[in-house]
Coordinates of C-alpha atoms in Angstrom, one line a residue:
X481 CA -7.3 -23.7 21.7
X482 CA -6.9 -22.3 18.0
X483 CA -3.8 -23.8 16.7
X484 CA -2.9 -20.5 15.1
X485 CA -1.1 -18.1 17.1
X486 CA -2.9 -15.5 18.4
X487 CA -1.7 -12.3 16.5
X488 CA -4.8 -11.0 14.9
X489 CA -8.2 -9.5 16.2
X490 CA -10.4 -10.9 14.0
X491 CA -14.0 -10.5 12.9
X492 CA -16.2 -13.3 13.8
X493 CA -16.8 -14.0 10.1
X494 CA -15.0 -17.4 8.3
X495 CA -15.4 -16.2 4.3
X496 CA -16.0 -18.9 1.9
X497 CA -15.5 -17.5 -1.4
X498 CA -15.8 -14.1 -3.4
X499 CA -16.6 -12.4 -7.0
X500 CA -16.0 -9.0 -7.9
X501 CA -16.0 -6.6 -4.8
X502 CA -18.3 -9.2 -3.1
X503 CA -17.8 -11.9 -0.7
X504 CA -19.3 -14.8 1.0
X505 CA -19.2 -16.3 4.4
X506 CA -19.9 -20.4 5.3
X507 CA -23.3 -19.0 6.4
X508 CA -24.2 -17.7 3.1
X509 CA -24.0 -14.4 4.5
X510 CA -23.2 -11.4 1.3
X511 CA -20.7 -8.8 2.1
X512 CA -20.0 -5.7 0.0
X513 CA -15.8 -5.6 0.4
X514 CA -15.2 -2.0 1.0
X515 CA -11.4 -2.5 1.7
X516 CA -10.2 -5.1 -0.4
X517 CA -8.2 -7.8 1.5
X518 CA -6.0 -4.2 2.3
X519 CA -5.9 -2.6 -0.6
X520 CA -4.7 -6.0 -2.6
X521 CA -7.8 -7.1 -4.3
X522 CA -7.7 -4.1 -7.0
X523 CA -9.3 -6.0 -9.8
X524 CA -11.6 -8.0 -7.4
X525 CA -12.4 -11.4 -6.3
X526 CA -11.6 -14.3 -8.3
X527 CA -10.7 -12.4 -11.5
X528 CA -11.2 -14.5 -14.2
X529 CA -8.2 -13.5 -16.5
X530 CA -6.1 -13.7 -13.2
X531 CA -7.0 -17.1 -12.0
X532 CA -6.9 -18.5 -15.5
X533 CA -3.1 -17.1 -15.7
X534 CA -2.4 -18.8 -12.5
X535 CA -3.4 -22.2 -13.3
X536 CA -1.9 -22.3 -16.8
X537 CA 1.4 -21.0 -14.7
X538 CA 0.7 -24.0 -12.4
X539 CA 0.3 -26.7 -14.5
X540 CA 3.8 -25.5 -16.7
X541 CA 6.2 -24.0 -14.1
X542 CA 5.6 -23.1 -10.7
X543 CA 9.5 -22.4 -9.5
X544 CA 13.0 -22.9 -10.6
X545 CA 14.9 -20.8 -8.1
X546 CA 16.8 -17.5 -9.2
X547 CA 19.8 -19.7 -10.0
X548 CA 18.2 -19.5 -12.8
X549 CA 16.9 -17.3 -15.6
X550 CA 13.6 -16.7 -15.5
X551 CA 12.2 -15.4 -18.5
X552 CA 9.0 -14.2 -17.2
X553 CA 10.7 -12.3 -14.3
X554 CA 12.2 -10.3 -17.1
X555 CA 9.4 -9.6 -18.9
X556 CA 7.6 -9.1 -15.8
X557 CA 10.9 -6.5 -14.5
X558 CA 10.6 -4.6 -17.7
X559 CA 6.5 -4.2 -17.7
X560 CA 6.9 -3.2 -14.1
X561 CA 9.8 -1.0 -14.8
X562 CA 8.2 0.8 -17.8
X563 CA 5.3 1.8 -15.7
X564 CA 7.2 3.1 -12.8
X565 CA 10.1 4.7 -15.2
X566 CA 12.6 3.0 -13.2
X567 CA 15.7 1.2 -14.3
X568 CA 15.9 -2.2 -12.3
X569 CA 13.6 -4.5 -10.1
X570 CA 14.4 -7.4 -7.2
X571 CA 11.1 -9.1 -6.8
X572 CA 10.6 -10.3 -3.6
X573 CA 7.3 -11.4 -1.9
X574 CA 5.6 -9.0 0.3
X575 CA 5.9 -4.9 1.1
X576 CA 8.2 -5.7 4.0
X577 CA 10.3 -7.6 2.2
X578 CA 10.2 -4.3 -0.6
X579 CA 11.2 -2.2 2.2
X580 CA 14.1 -4.8 3.7
X581 CA 15.7 -4.3 -0.2
X582 CA 15.0 -0.4 -0.2
X583 CA 16.8 -0.2 3.4
X584 CA 19.9 -2.3 2.4
X585 CA 20.3 -0.1 -1.1
X586 CA 19.9 3.1 1.4
X587 CA 23.0 1.2 3.3
X588 CA 24.9 0.8 0.3
X589 CA 24.4 4.2 -0.8
X590 CA 26.2 5.1 2.4
X591 CA 29.1 2.5 2.2
X592 CA 30.0 4.9 -1.3
X593 CA 30.0 7.9 0.4
X594 CA 32.3 6.7 3.4
X595 CA 29.5 6.7 6.2
X596 CA 29.6 3.8 8.5
X597 CA 27.1 4.3 10.8
X598 CA 24.1 6.1 8.4
X599 CA 20.6 7.7 9.7
X600 CA 17.9 7.4 7.3
X601 CA 14.7 9.9 8.0
X602 CA 11.1 8.2 8.2
X603 CA 7.9 9.9 9.3
X604 CA 5.9 9.9 12.6
X605 CA 2.5 8.0 11.8
X606 CA 4.0 6.3 8.9
X607 CA 3.8 2.1 8.7
X608 CA 6.6 0.1 6.3
X609 CA 5.8 -3.2 7.9
X610 CA 6.8 -5.7 10.5
X611 CA 10.2 -7.4 9.9
X612 CA 12.7 -5.9 12.6
X613 CA 14.1 -3.6 10.5
X614 CA 10.8 -2.2 8.9
X615 CA 8.9 -1.9 12.2
X616 CA 12.0 0.1 13.1
X617 CA 11.4 2.4 10.6
X618 CA 7.6 2.7 10.8
X619 CA 6.3 5.8 13.2
X620 CA 4.2 3.5 15.5
X621 CA 4.8 3.2 19.2
X622 CA 2.4 0.2 18.8
X623 CA 4.0 -1.4 16.2
X624 CA 7.5 -1.4 17.4
X625 CA 5.9 -2.0 21.5
X626 CA 7.5 -5.5 22.9
X627 CA 10.4 -5.7 20.1
X628 CA 13.4 -3.4 21.4
X629 CA 16.3 -3.2 20.8
X630 CA 15.3 -1.9 17.4
X631 CA 17.4 -1.5 14.6
X632 CA 19.5 1.5 15.0
X633 CA 19.9 4.3 11.8
X634 CA 16.3 6.0 12.2
X635 CA 15.1 9.6 12.8
X636 CA 11.6 10.2 12.8
X637 CA 10.4 13.7 11.8
X638 CA 6.4 14.9 11.6
X639 CA 4.9 13.9 7.7
X640 CA 4.5 17.0 6.0
X641 CA 6.8 19.1 7.6
X642 CA 9.9 20.6 5.6
X643 CA 11.5 22.4 8.3
X644 CA 12.0 19.1 10.2
X645 CA 13.5 18.1 7.6
X646 CA 15.7 20.7 7.8
X647 CA 16.4 20.5 11.3
X648 CA 17.3 16.6 11.1
X649 CA 19.4 17.7 7.9
X650 CA 21.5 20.2 10.1
X651 CA 21.8 18.0 13.2
X652 CA 23.3 15.1 11.3
X653 CA 25.9 14.6 8.9
X654 CA 25.3 11.1 8.3
X655 CA 21.9 11.0 6.7
X656 CA 21.6 9.1 3.5
X657 CA 18.5 8.9 2.5
X658 CA 14.4 9.2 3.2
X659 CA 11.8 6.8 3.2
X660 CA 8.3 8.2 2.9
X661 CA 4.5 6.9 1.9
X662 CA 3.5 9.4 -0.4
X663 CA 0.2 9.0 1.0
X664 CA 0.3 7.4 4.7
X665 CA -1.9 4.5 4.8
X666 CA -2.0 2.7 8.1
X667 CA -1.7 6.0 9.8
X668 CA -5.0 7.4 8.8
X669 CA -5.2 7.8 4.9
X670 CA -3.0 10.9 5.1
X671 CA -2.2 13.0 1.7
X672 CA 1.0 15.3 1.4
X673 CA 0.4 18.9 1.6
X674 CA 1.0 21.0 -1.3
X675 CA 4.6 20.9 -2.5
X676 CA 5.6 18.4 -0.2
X677 CA 6.8 15.4 -2.4
X678 CA 9.1 18.1 -4.5
X679 CA 10.6 19.8 -1.3
X680 CA 11.5 16.1 -0.5
X681 CA 12.9 15.6 -4.0
X682 CA 14.6 18.8 -3.9
X683 CA 16.4 18.1 -0.3
X684 CA 17.5 14.3 -1.3
X685 CA 19.3 15.8 -4.6
X686 CA 20.8 18.7 -2.2
X687 CA 22.1 16.3 0.3
X688 CA 22.8 13.2 -1.9
X689 CA 20.4 11.3 0.1
X690 CA 18.1 8.7 -1.9
X691 CA 14.5 9.3 -1.8
X692 CA 12.4 5.8 -1.2
X693 CA 8.8 5.9 -1.4
X694 CA 6.8 3.3 0.1
X695 CA 3.8 2.9 -2.6
X696 CA 3.0 -0.8 -1.2
X697 CA -0.4 0.4 -0.3
X698 CA -1.3 3.6 -2.4
X699 CA 0.7 2.4 -5.8
X700 CA -0.7 0.3 -8.6
X701 CA -3.0 2.3 -9.8
X702 CA -5.3 3.1 -6.7
X703 CA -4.9 6.9 -6.6
X704 CA -5.7 7.2 -10.6
X705 CA -2.0 7.2 -12.0
X706 CA 0.1 3.8 -11.7
X707 CA 1.8 5.8 -8.5
X708 CA 0.7 7.8 -6.2
X709 CA 3.9 10.1 -6.6
X710 CA 3.5 10.5 -10.2
X711 CA 0.8 13.0 -9.6
X712 CA 3.9 15.5 -8.0
X713 CA 5.2 14.9 -10.8
X714 CA 8.5 13.4 -9.0
X715 CA 11.1 10.7 -9.6
X716 CA 12.2 8.5 -6.3
X717 CA 15.4 6.9 -6.4
X718 CA 13.9 3.7 -5.1
X719 CA 10.4 2.6 -4.8
X720 CA 8.7 -0.3 -3.2
X721 CA 5.6 -1.7 -4.4
X722 CA 3.2 -4.9 -3.6
X723 CA -0.6 -5.5 -2.8
X724 CA -2.0 -5.0 -6.0
X725 CA 0.7 -6.2 -7.2
X726 CA -0.3 -9.6 -7.6
X727 CA -3.9 -8.9 -6.6
X728 CA -3.9 -11.6 -3.5
X729 CA -1.0 -13.6 -5.3
X730 CA 1.9 -12.8 -2.5
X731 CA 4.6 -10.7 -4.5
X732 CA 6.4 -7.6 -3.8
X733 CA 8.9 -5.7 -5.6
X734 CA 12.0 -3.1 -5.2
X735 CA 12.6 -0.7 -8.1
X736 CA 15.5 1.6 -8.2
X737 CA 16.5 4.1 -10.9
X738 CA 20.1 5.9 -11.9
X739 CA 22.8 5.1 -9.6
X740 CA 20.5 3.6 -6.9
X741 CA 19.7 0.6 -9.5
X742 CA 23.6 -0.3 -9.8
X743 CA 24.5 -0.6 -6.0
X744 CA 23.4 -4.0 -5.4
X745 CA 26.1 -6.6 -6.8
X746 CA 25.7 -10.4 -6.9
X747 CA 25.7 -12.1 -3.3
X748 CA 24.2 -8.7 -1.7
X749 CA 20.8 -10.0 -1.8
X750 CA 18.8 -12.7 -2.5
X751 CA 15.5 -14.5 -2.4
X752 CA 14.4 -17.8 -2.7
X753 CA 10.4 -17.3 -4.2
X754 CA 10.8 -14.2 -5.2
X755 CA 10.0 -13.3 -9.0
X756 CA 9.3 -17.0 -9.6
X757 CA 7.5 -18.1 -13.1
X758 CA 4.1 -17.9 -11.0
X759 CA 4.3 -14.5 -9.5
X760 CA 5.6 -13.3 -12.9
X761 CA 3.2 -14.0 -14.9
X762 CA 0.8 -12.9 -12.5
X763 CA 2.3 -9.6 -12.4
X764 CA 2.3 -9.6 -16.3
X765 CA -1.9 -10.4 -15.9
X766 CA -2.6 -7.8 -13.4
X767 CA -0.8 -4.9 -15.3
X768 CA -2.1 -6.1 -18.5
X769 CA -5.7 -6.4 -17.4
X770 CA -5.3 -2.5 -15.6
X771 CA -4.3 -1.0 -18.9
X772 CA -6.5 -3.2 -21.6
X773 CA -9.9 -2.3 -19.3
X774 CA -8.4 1.6 -18.2
X775 CA -8.7 0.7 -14.5
X776 CA -6.3 3.7 -13.5
X777 CA -9.0 6.2 -15.2
X778 CA -11.8 4.1 -13.4
X779 CA -10.3 4.1 -10.3
X780 CA -9.6 7.9 -10.2
X781 CA -13.7 8.2 -11.3
X782 CA -14.9 6.2 -8.8
X783 CA -13.4 7.8 -6.2
X784 CA -14.6 11.1 -6.7
X785 CA -17.7 9.2 -7.2
X786 CA -17.7 7.4 -3.5
X787 CA -16.1 10.6 -2.0
X788 CA -19.3 12.7 -2.9
X789 CA -21.4 9.6 -2.0
X790 CA -19.8 9.6 1.6
X791 CA -19.9 13.2 2.5
X792 CA -23.7 13.3 1.3
X793 CA -24.6 10.0 3.9
X794 CA -22.2 11.1 6.2
X795 CA -24.2 14.6 6.3
X796 CA -25.3 15.1 10.1
X797 CA -23.8 12.1 11.5
X798 CA -22.3 12.9 15.1
X799 CA -18.2 12.9 15.3
X800 CA -17.8 12.6 11.6
X801 CA -14.9 14.4 10.8
X802 CA -14.1 14.8 7.2
X803 CA -13.5 12.1 3.9
X804 CA -9.9 12.9 2.8
X805 CA -7.3 10.9 0.1
X806 CA -7.0 10.3 -3.2
X807 CA -8.8 7.8 -6.1
X808 CA -9.9 4.8 -4.5
X809 CA -7.6 5.7 -1.3
X810 CA -10.4 6.8 1.0
X811 CA -10.4 7.9 4.5
X812 CA -13.5 8.4 6.9
X813 CA -12.2 10.2 9.5
X814 CA -14.4 10.5 13.1
X815 CA -14.0 12.5 16.1
X816 CA -13.3 8.9 18.0
X817 CA -12.3 5.3 17.8
X818 CA -14.1 4.0 14.6
X819 CA -14.1 0.7 15.7
X820 CA -18.2 0.9 16.8
X821 CA -18.9 2.2 13.3
X822 CA -16.8 -0.5 11.8
X823 CA -18.7 -3.2 13.8
X824 CA -22.2 -1.3 12.8
X825 CA -20.9 -1.5 9.3
X826 CA -20.3 -4.9 9.1
X827 CA -24.4 -5.6 10.6
X828 CA -24.9 -4.1 7.5
X829 CA -23.2 -6.4 5.7
X830 CA -20.0 -4.1 4.8
X831 CA -16.3 -4.8 5.3
X832 CA -14.1 -2.2 6.4
X833 CA -11.1 -2.0 8.2
X834 CA -9.5 0.9 10.8
X835 CA -6.6 3.3 10.2
X836 CA -4.3 5.2 12.9
X837 CA -6.6 6.8 15.6
X838 CA -9.5 7.7 14.4
X839 CA -10.4 6.8 10.9
X840 CA -11.9 3.9 8.6
X841 CA -10.3 2.9 5.3
X842 CA -12.0 2.3 2.0
X843 CA -10.1 0.3 -0.5
X844 CA -12.3 -1.2 -2.8
X845 CA -11.5 -2.8 -6.3
X846 CA -11.3 -0.7 -9.3
X847 CA -13.9 -3.2 -10.9
X848 CA -16.3 -2.0 -8.2
X849 CA -19.7 -0.7 -9.8
X850 CA -21.2 2.8 -9.9
X851 CA -24.1 1.0 -7.8
X852 CA -21.8 -1.2 -5.7
X853 CA -20.1 2.3 -4.6
X854 CA -23.4 3.7 -3.7
X855 CA -24.0 0.9 -2.0
X856 CA -21.2 1.3 -0.4
X857 CA -21.8 4.8 1.0
X858 CA -25.4 4.2 1.8
X859 CA -24.4 1.3 4.1
X860 CA -21.7 3.3 6.2
X861 CA -24.4 6.2 6.6
X862 CA -26.8 4.2 8.1
X863 CA -23.9 2.2 10.2
X864 CA -22.3 5.6 11.3
X865 CA -25.6 7.0 12.5
X866 CA -26.9 4.1 14.2
X867 CA -22.9 4.1 16.0
X868 CA -22.6 7.9 16.6
X869 CA -26.3 9.1 16.3
X870 CA -27.3 12.1 13.8
X871 CA -27.5 16.1 14.9
X872 CA -30.8 17.3 15.4
X873 CA -32.0 18.6 12.0

């Protein structure tokens, strides 16, 4: 019996090392990494600048605690606020912790408004983490199963439905915030409809709600802009980021703007490790590499190339529905459980991860070559035809 608690349905693959968009297992087999550790390794595996920065910083100073000033944390905070156009930041260790901080900011906003039992609007099919508060916010019965009683104060409404927002506002005068993923990730790579994010911004302004965007999966350049909401021309009050922020080093951040940036005061929140010198050095290096290598533009261009290649390779596959998403956040939808296609892809040497009920996620590194993008599409095409069959010509 394994000493590891049985919480993951792992593939029977043990990875020994990686380079760029490729991984090797302990049997010497090579795999194309099509999901980047679930949107984390945006710069690829073993990126030399990130590896060098970690080694240098580990040899100088890893941790001091937030009881002292950390110059690297200040620099990382300035850099992150600059690209996000936000005013202040709390560093933490993960996306779930970033969302926990966002939820606490919403509670402080409620107290400022004199609301003792506030509600936060969240979306069906959403995913915000697996802590007790963030799984309560998540719009998935599967994630919540077995963990009741849940944290109260969340109202779930359909994604991409502004009428549902208006109906909730009419039914509850104690709503204080909206928490939403600009593109739903775990739920199946579901983009917003035209005008949806702008509509949320307008309603938050009208009702004095905080607009809190969870960009843990879709942020840090994956869609071709630093953050997915920037395509819509809006600004949130609170923004959660993680995953690609550390390219594999565990780090998250909750950013705030305007009045929301001043709600947290000494004693309201804290973390032992968040934003320590090592994590902050990695954040600075990740942002620098993305800027200097123009990887946002690369993500947008490569995403269009890969999506077109996928449509071409999957044309005629029985049960194939569509390719959707933005940049290098791509979902391939089928009319059935995609697990057999995922398993067939593994046999082709391609690693993918399911999302929602019928979708495979492609979240590769922004450093993926054009040749490897075409190879991903070709391998997935062969896997889908083998698992689902092809329609008669």
